[in-house]
Short mmCIF file of C-alpha atoms and ligand atoms in Angstrom, two decimals:
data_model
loop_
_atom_site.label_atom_id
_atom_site.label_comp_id
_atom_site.label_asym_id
_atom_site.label_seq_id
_atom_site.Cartn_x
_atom_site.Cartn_y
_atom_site.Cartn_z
CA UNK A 9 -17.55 33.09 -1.20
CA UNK A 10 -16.24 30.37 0.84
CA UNK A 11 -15.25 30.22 4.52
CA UNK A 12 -11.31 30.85 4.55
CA UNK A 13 -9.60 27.39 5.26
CA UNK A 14 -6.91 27.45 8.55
CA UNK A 15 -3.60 26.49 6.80
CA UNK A 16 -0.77 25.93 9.69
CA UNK A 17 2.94 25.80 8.80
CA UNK A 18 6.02 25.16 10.66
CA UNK A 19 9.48 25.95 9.85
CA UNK A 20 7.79 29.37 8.16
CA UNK A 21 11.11 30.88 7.57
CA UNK A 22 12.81 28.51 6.16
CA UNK A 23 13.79 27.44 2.39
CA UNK A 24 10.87 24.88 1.87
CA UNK A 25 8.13 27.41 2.95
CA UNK A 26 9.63 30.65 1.31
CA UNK A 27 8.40 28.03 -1.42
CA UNK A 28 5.12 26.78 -0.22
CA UNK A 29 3.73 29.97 0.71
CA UNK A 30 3.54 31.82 -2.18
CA UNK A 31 2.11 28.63 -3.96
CA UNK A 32 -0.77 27.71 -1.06
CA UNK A 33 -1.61 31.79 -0.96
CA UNK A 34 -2.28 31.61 -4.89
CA UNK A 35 -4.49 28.73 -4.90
CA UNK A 36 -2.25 25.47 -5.88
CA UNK A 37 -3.36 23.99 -2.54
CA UNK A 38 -7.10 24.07 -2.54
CA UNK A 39 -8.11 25.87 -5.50
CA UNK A 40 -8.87 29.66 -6.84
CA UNK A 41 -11.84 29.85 -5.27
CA UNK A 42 -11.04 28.73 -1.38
CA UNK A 43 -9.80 31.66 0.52
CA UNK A 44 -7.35 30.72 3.13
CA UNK A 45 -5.57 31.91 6.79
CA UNK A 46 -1.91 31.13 7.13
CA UNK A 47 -0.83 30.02 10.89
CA UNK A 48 2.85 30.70 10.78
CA UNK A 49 5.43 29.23 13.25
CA UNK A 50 8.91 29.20 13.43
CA UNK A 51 11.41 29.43 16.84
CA UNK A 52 11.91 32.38 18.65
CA UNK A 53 14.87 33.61 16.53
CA UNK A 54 13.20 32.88 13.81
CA UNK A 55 10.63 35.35 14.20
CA UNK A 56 11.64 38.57 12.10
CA UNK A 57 12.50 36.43 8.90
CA UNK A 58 9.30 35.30 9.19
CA UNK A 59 8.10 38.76 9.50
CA UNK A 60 10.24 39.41 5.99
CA UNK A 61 8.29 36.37 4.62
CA UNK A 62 5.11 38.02 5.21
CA UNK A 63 6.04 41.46 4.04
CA UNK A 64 6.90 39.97 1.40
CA UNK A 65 3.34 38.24 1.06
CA UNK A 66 1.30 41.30 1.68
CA UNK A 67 3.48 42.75 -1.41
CA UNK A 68 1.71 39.92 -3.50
CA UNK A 69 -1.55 41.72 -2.72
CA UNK A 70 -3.09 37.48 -2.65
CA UNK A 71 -6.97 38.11 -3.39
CA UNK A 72 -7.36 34.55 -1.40
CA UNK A 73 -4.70 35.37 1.67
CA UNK A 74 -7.64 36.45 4.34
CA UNK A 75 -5.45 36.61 6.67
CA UNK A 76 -1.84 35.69 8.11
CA UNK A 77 -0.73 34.69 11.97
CA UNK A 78 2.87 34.63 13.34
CA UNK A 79 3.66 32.64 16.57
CA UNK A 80 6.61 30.89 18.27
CA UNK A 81 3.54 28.87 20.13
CA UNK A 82 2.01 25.85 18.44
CA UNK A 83 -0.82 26.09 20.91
CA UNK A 84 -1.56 29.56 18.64
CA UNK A 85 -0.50 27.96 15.51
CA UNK A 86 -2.26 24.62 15.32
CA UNK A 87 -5.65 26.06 16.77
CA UNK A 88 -8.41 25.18 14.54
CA UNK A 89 -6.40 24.37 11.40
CA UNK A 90 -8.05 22.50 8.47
CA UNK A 91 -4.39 21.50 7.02
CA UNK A 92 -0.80 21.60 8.84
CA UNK A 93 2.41 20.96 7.09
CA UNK A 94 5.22 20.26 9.16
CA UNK A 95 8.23 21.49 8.02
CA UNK A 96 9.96 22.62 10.30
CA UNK A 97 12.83 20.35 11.91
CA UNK A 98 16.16 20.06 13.54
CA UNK A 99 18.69 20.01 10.88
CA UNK A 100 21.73 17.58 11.11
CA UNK A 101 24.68 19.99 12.63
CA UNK A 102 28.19 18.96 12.67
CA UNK A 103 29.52 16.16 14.71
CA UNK A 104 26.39 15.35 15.69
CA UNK A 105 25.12 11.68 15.89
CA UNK A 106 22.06 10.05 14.37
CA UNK A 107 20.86 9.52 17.79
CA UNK A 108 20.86 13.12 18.78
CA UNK A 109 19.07 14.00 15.72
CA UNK A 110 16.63 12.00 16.58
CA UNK A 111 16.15 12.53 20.07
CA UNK A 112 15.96 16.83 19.06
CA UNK A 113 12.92 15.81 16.34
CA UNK A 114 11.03 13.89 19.35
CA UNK A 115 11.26 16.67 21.54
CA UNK A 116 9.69 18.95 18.91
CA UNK A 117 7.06 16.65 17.34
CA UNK A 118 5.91 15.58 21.12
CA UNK A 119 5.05 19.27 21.72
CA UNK A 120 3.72 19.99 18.43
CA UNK A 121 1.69 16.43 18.75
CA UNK A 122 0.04 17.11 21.90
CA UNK A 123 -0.44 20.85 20.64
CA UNK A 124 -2.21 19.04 17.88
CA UNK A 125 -4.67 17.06 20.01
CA UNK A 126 -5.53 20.09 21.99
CA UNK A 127 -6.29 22.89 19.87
CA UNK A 128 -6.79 21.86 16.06
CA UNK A 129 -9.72 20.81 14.01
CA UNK A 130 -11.01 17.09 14.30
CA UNK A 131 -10.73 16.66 10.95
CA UNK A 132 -6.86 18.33 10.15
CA UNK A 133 -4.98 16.80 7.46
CA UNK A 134 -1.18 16.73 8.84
CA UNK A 135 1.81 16.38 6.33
CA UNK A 136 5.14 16.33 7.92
CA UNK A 137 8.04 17.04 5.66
CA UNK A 138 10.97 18.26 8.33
CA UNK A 139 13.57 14.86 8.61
CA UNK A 140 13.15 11.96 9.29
CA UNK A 141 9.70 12.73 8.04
CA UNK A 142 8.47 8.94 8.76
CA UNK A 143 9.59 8.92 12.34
CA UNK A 144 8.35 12.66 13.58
CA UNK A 145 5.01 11.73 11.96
CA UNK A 146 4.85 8.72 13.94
CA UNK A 147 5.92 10.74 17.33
CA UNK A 148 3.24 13.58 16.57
CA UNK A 149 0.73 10.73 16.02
CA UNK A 150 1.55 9.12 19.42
CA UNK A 151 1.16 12.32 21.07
CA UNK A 152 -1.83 13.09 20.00
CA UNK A 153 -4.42 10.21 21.08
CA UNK A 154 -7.42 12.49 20.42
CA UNK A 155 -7.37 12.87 16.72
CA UNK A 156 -7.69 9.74 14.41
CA UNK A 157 -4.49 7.77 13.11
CA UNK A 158 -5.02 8.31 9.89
CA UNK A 159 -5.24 11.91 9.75
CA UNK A 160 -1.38 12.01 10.27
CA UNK A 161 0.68 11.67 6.97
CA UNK A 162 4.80 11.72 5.79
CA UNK A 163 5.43 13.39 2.80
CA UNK A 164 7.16 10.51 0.09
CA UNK A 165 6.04 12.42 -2.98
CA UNK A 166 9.16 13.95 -3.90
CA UNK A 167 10.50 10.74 -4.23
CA UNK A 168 7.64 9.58 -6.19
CA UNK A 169 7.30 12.93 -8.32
CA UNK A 170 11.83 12.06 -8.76
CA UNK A 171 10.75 8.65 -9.79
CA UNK A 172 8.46 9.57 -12.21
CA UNK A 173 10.74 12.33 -13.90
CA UNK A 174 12.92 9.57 -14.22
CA UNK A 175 11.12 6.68 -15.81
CA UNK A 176 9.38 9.27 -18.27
CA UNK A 177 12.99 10.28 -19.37
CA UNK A 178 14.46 6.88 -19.52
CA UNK A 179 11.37 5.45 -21.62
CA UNK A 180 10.79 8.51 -23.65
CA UNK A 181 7.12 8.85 -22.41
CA UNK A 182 5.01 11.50 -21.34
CA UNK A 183 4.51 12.05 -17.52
CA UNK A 184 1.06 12.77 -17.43
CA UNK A 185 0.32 9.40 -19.71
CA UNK A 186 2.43 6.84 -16.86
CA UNK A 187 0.47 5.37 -14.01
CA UNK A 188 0.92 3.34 -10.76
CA UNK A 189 4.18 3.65 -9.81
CA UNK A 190 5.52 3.32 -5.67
CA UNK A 191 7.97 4.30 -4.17
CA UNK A 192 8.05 1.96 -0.57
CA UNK A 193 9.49 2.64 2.45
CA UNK A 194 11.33 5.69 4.12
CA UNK A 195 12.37 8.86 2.57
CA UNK A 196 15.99 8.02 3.32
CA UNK A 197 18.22 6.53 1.23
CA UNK A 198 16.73 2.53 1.77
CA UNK A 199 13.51 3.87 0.06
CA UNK A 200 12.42 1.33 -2.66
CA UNK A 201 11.05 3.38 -5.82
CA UNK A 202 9.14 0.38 -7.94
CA UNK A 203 7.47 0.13 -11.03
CA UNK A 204 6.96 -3.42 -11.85
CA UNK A 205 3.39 -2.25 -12.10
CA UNK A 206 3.67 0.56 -14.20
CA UNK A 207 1.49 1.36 -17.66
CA UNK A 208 1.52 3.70 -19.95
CA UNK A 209 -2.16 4.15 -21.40
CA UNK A 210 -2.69 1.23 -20.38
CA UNK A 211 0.63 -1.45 -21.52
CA UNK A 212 3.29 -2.18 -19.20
CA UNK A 213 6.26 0.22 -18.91
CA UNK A 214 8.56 -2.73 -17.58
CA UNK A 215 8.54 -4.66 -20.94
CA UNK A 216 8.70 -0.83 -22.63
CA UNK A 217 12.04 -0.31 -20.56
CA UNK A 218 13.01 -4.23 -20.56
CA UNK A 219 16.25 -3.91 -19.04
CA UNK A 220 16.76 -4.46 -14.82
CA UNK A 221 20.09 -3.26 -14.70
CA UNK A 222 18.94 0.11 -15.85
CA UNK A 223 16.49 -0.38 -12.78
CA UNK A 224 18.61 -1.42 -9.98
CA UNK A 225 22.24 0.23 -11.06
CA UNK A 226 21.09 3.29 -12.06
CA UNK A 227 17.53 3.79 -11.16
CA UNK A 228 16.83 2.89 -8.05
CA UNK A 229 19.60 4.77 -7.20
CA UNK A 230 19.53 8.16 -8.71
CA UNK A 231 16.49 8.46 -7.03
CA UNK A 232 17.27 7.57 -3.69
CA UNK A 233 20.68 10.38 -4.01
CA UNK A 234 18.35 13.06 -5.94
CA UNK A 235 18.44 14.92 -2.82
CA UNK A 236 22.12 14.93 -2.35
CA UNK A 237 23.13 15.57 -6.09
CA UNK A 238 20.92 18.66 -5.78
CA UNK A 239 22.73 19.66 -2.52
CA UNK A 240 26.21 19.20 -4.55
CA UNK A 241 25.23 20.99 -7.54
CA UNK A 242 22.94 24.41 -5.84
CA UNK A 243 24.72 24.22 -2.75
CA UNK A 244 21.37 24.06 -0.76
CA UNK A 245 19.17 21.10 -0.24
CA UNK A 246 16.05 20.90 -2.83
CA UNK A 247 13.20 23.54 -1.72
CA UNK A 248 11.14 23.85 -4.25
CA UNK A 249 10.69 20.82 -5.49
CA UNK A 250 10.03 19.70 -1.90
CA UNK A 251 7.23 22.47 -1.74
CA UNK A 252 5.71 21.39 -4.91
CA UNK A 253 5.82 17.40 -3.64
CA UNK A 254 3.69 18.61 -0.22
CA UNK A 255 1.23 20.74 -2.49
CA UNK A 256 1.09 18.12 -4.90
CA UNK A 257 0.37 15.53 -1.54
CA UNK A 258 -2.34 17.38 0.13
CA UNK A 259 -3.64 18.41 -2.65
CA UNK A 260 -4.74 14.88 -3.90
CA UNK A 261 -5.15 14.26 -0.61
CA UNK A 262 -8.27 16.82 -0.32
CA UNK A 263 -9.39 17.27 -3.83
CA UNK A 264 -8.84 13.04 -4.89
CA UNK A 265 -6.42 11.46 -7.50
CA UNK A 266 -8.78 10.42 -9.95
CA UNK A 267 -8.10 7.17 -9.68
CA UNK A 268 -3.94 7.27 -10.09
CA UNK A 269 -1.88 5.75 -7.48
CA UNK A 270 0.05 8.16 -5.61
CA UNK A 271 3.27 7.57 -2.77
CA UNK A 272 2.05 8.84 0.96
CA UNK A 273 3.84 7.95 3.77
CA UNK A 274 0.92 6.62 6.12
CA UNK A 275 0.23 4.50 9.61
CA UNK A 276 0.23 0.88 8.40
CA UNK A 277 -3.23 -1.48 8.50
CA UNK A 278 -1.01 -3.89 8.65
CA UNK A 279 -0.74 -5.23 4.77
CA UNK A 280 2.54 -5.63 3.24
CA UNK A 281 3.58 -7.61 6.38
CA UNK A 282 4.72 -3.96 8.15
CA UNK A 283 3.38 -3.50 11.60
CA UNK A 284 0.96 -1.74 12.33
CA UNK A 285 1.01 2.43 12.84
CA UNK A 286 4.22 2.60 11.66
CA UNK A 287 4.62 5.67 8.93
CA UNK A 288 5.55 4.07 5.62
CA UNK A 289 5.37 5.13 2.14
CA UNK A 290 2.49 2.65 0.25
CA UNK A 291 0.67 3.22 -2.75
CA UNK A 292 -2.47 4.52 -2.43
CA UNK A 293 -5.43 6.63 -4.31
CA UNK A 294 -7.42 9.24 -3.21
CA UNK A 295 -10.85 10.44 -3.01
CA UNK A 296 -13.47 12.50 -1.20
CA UNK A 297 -10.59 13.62 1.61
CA UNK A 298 -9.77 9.93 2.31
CA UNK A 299 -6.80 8.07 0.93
CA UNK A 300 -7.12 4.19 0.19
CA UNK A 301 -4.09 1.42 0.48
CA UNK A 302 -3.94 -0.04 -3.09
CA UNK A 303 -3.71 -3.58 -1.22
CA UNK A 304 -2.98 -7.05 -2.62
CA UNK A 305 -0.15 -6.19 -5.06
CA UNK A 306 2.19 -9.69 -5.66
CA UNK A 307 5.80 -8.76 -3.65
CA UNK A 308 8.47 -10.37 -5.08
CA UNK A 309 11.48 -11.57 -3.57
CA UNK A 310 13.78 -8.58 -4.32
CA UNK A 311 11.13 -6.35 -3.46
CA UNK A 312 10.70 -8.07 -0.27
CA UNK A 313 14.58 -7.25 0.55
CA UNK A 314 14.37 -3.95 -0.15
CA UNK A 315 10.73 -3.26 1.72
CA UNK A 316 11.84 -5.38 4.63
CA UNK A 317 15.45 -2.93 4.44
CA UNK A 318 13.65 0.42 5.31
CA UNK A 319 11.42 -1.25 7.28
CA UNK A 320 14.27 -1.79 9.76
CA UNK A 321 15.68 1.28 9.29
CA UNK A 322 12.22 2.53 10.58
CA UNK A 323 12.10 0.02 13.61
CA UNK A 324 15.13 1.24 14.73
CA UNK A 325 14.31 5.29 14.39
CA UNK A 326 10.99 4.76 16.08
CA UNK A 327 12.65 1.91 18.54
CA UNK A 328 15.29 4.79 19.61
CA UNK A 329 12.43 7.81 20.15
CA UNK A 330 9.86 5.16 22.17
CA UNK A 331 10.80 6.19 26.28
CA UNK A 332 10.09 9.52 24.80
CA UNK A 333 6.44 8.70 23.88
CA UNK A 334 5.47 7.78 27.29
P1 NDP B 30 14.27 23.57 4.87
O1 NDP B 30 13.07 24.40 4.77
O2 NDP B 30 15.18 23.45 3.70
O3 NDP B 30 13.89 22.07 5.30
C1 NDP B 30 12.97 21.82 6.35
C2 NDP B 30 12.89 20.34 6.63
O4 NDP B 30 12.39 19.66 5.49
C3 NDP B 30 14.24 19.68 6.95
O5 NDP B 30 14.04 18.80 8.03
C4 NDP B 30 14.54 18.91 5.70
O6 NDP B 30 15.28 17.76 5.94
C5 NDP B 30 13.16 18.50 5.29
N1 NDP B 30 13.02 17.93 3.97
C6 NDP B 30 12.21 16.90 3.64
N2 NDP B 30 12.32 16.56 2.39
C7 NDP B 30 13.22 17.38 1.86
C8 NDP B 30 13.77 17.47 0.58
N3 NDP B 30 13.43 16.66 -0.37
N4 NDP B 30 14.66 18.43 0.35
C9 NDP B 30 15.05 19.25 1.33
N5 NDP B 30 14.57 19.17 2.58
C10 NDP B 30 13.67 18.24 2.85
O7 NDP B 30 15.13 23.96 6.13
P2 NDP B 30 15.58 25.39 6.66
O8 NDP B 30 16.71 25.08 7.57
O9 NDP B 30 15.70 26.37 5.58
O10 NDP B 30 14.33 25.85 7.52
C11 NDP B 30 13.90 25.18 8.65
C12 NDP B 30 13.09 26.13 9.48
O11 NDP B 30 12.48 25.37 10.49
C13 NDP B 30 13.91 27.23 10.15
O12 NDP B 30 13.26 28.45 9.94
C14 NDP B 30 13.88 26.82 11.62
O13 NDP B 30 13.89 27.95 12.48
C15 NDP B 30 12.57 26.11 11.67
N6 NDP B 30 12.36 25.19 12.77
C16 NDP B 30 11.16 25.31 13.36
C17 NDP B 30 10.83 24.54 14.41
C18 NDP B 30 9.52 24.75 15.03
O14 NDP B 30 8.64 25.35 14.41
N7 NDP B 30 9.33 24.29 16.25
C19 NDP B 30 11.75 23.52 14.93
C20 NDP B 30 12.98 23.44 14.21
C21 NDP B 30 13.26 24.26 13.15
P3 NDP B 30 16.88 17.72 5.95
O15 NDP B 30 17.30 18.42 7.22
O16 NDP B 30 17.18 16.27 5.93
O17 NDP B 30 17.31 18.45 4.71
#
């Protein structure tokens, strides 16, 4: 059979990854026939609900879980992984201020960066999901100089997979059947979900949905406040839909898209007039482990706005983490 694949993941006891785990040990990840080794980490106190997690694994009896580690030390849990999905991250606490937030998530993606550049494969494929997904990316990318740019992803395919949901209900379609929709930006609420070039086997789902009020009064927005409607009616953010969205990411990511356009949050070439390395959400497809920029799409003037709106949003984040970088 195959060599087992290193699959690293952060946050291991939390909601997102009681999800994920279950889902990459089965084979949703890389397939039924790739065994795999699960690199846990979580904090210090984290450690024995991560031990329940496992238990809990083992009980699953896996025929592709080879193996599983356990580690407060990213050093131990990044070393030679194939994939890493960052999940874990400093939640929001009360009275606490954007700033601080934000300053906490450096401090943890600069270790787990550099950890990164030291001890995992040359060719790992990094998703980070943990908040603000964009800006940690970006941080972890800056501290880790060794491994390419592009290797270092943000995970904006919940918000395309919401989309999606969305526009199939709304024009009474099939998901599977509509292609080439975006969702631009941040995973925050300026995020810019866009399907002015939309089909449906082929004929444009604007003209089938004709009606741009729909789009920007209800739309647009019940997909940037999924999150928090799902918060309001479970009483716990969205887990695992967010699981599904990162299998769903680095699984196109490593096996291709066939073509279809796809939402990952990636360092910037430059098109689309946003700077380069910043982590933004762009269309792209995917094949043979790479991911391509669907490039030269016409931007409109509204879409303009609302690109150019979460594009300062992400200046500032990245502006107020940069004397941490070094
Ligand atoms: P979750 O597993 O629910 O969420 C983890 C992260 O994913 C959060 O930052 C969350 O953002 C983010 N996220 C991204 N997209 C979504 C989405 N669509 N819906 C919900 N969340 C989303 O958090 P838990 O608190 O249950 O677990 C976090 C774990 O991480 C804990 O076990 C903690 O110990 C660990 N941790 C590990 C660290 C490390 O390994 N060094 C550092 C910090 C924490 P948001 O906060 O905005 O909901």
């Amino acid at each position: 059979s195959k060599p087992a694949q290193r699959i690293a993941i952060s946050g291991a006891a939390g909601q997102i990854a009681y999800s994920l785990l279950f889902r990459i040990a089965n084979g949703d990840l890389l397939g039924k026939d790739q065994p795999v080794i699960l690199q846990l980490l979580d904090l210090p106190q984290a450690q024995a609900a991560v031990k329940g997690v496992v238990m809990e694994l083992e009980d699953c009896a896996f025929g592709l879980l080879q193996d599983i580690i356990i580690t407060d030390d990213p050093k131990i849990a990044f070393k030679d992984a194939d994939f890493v999905l960052l999940v874990g991250a400093r939640p929001r606490s009360k009275g606490m201020e954007r700033k601080d937030l934000l300053s906490a998530n450096a401090e943890i993606f600069t270790v787990q960066g550099r950890a990164l550049n030291e001890v995992a494969s040359r060719n790992v494929k990094i998703l980070v999901v943990g908040n603000p997904a964009n800006t940690n990316a970006y941080i972890a990318m800056k501290s880790a100089p060794d491994l390419p740019q592009k290797n270092f992803t943000s995970m904006m395919r919940l918000d395309h997979n919401r989309a999606l949901s969305q526009l199939a209900a709304q024009s009474g379609q099939s998901i599977t059947d509509i292609e080439k929709i975006i969702v631009w930006g941040n995973h925050s609420p300026t995020m810019y979900p866009d399907f002015r070039f939309a089909t449906v086997n082929g004929a444009s789902l604007t003209q089938m949905i004709n009606d741009e009020t729909w789009n920007r009064e209800v739309f647009m927005p019940t997909v940037a406040k999924r999150g928090t409607a799902v918060i309001e009616a479970r009483g716990l953010s969205s887990a695992a839909s967010a699981a599904n969205a990162a299998i769903d990411h680095m699984r196109d990511w490593v096996l291709g898209s066939n073509g279809r356009w796809v939402t990952m949050g990636v360092p910037s070439n430059g098109a689309y007039g946003i700077p380069k390395e910043l982590l933004y959400g762009f269309p792209v497809t995917t094949a043979n482990g790479e991911y391509t920029l669907v490039s030269d799409l016409e931007i409109d003037a509204f879409s303009r706005e609302r690109m150019d709106l979460a594009l300062q949003e992400l200046l500032e984040e990245q502006n107020g983490v940069k004397h941490l970088l070094g």
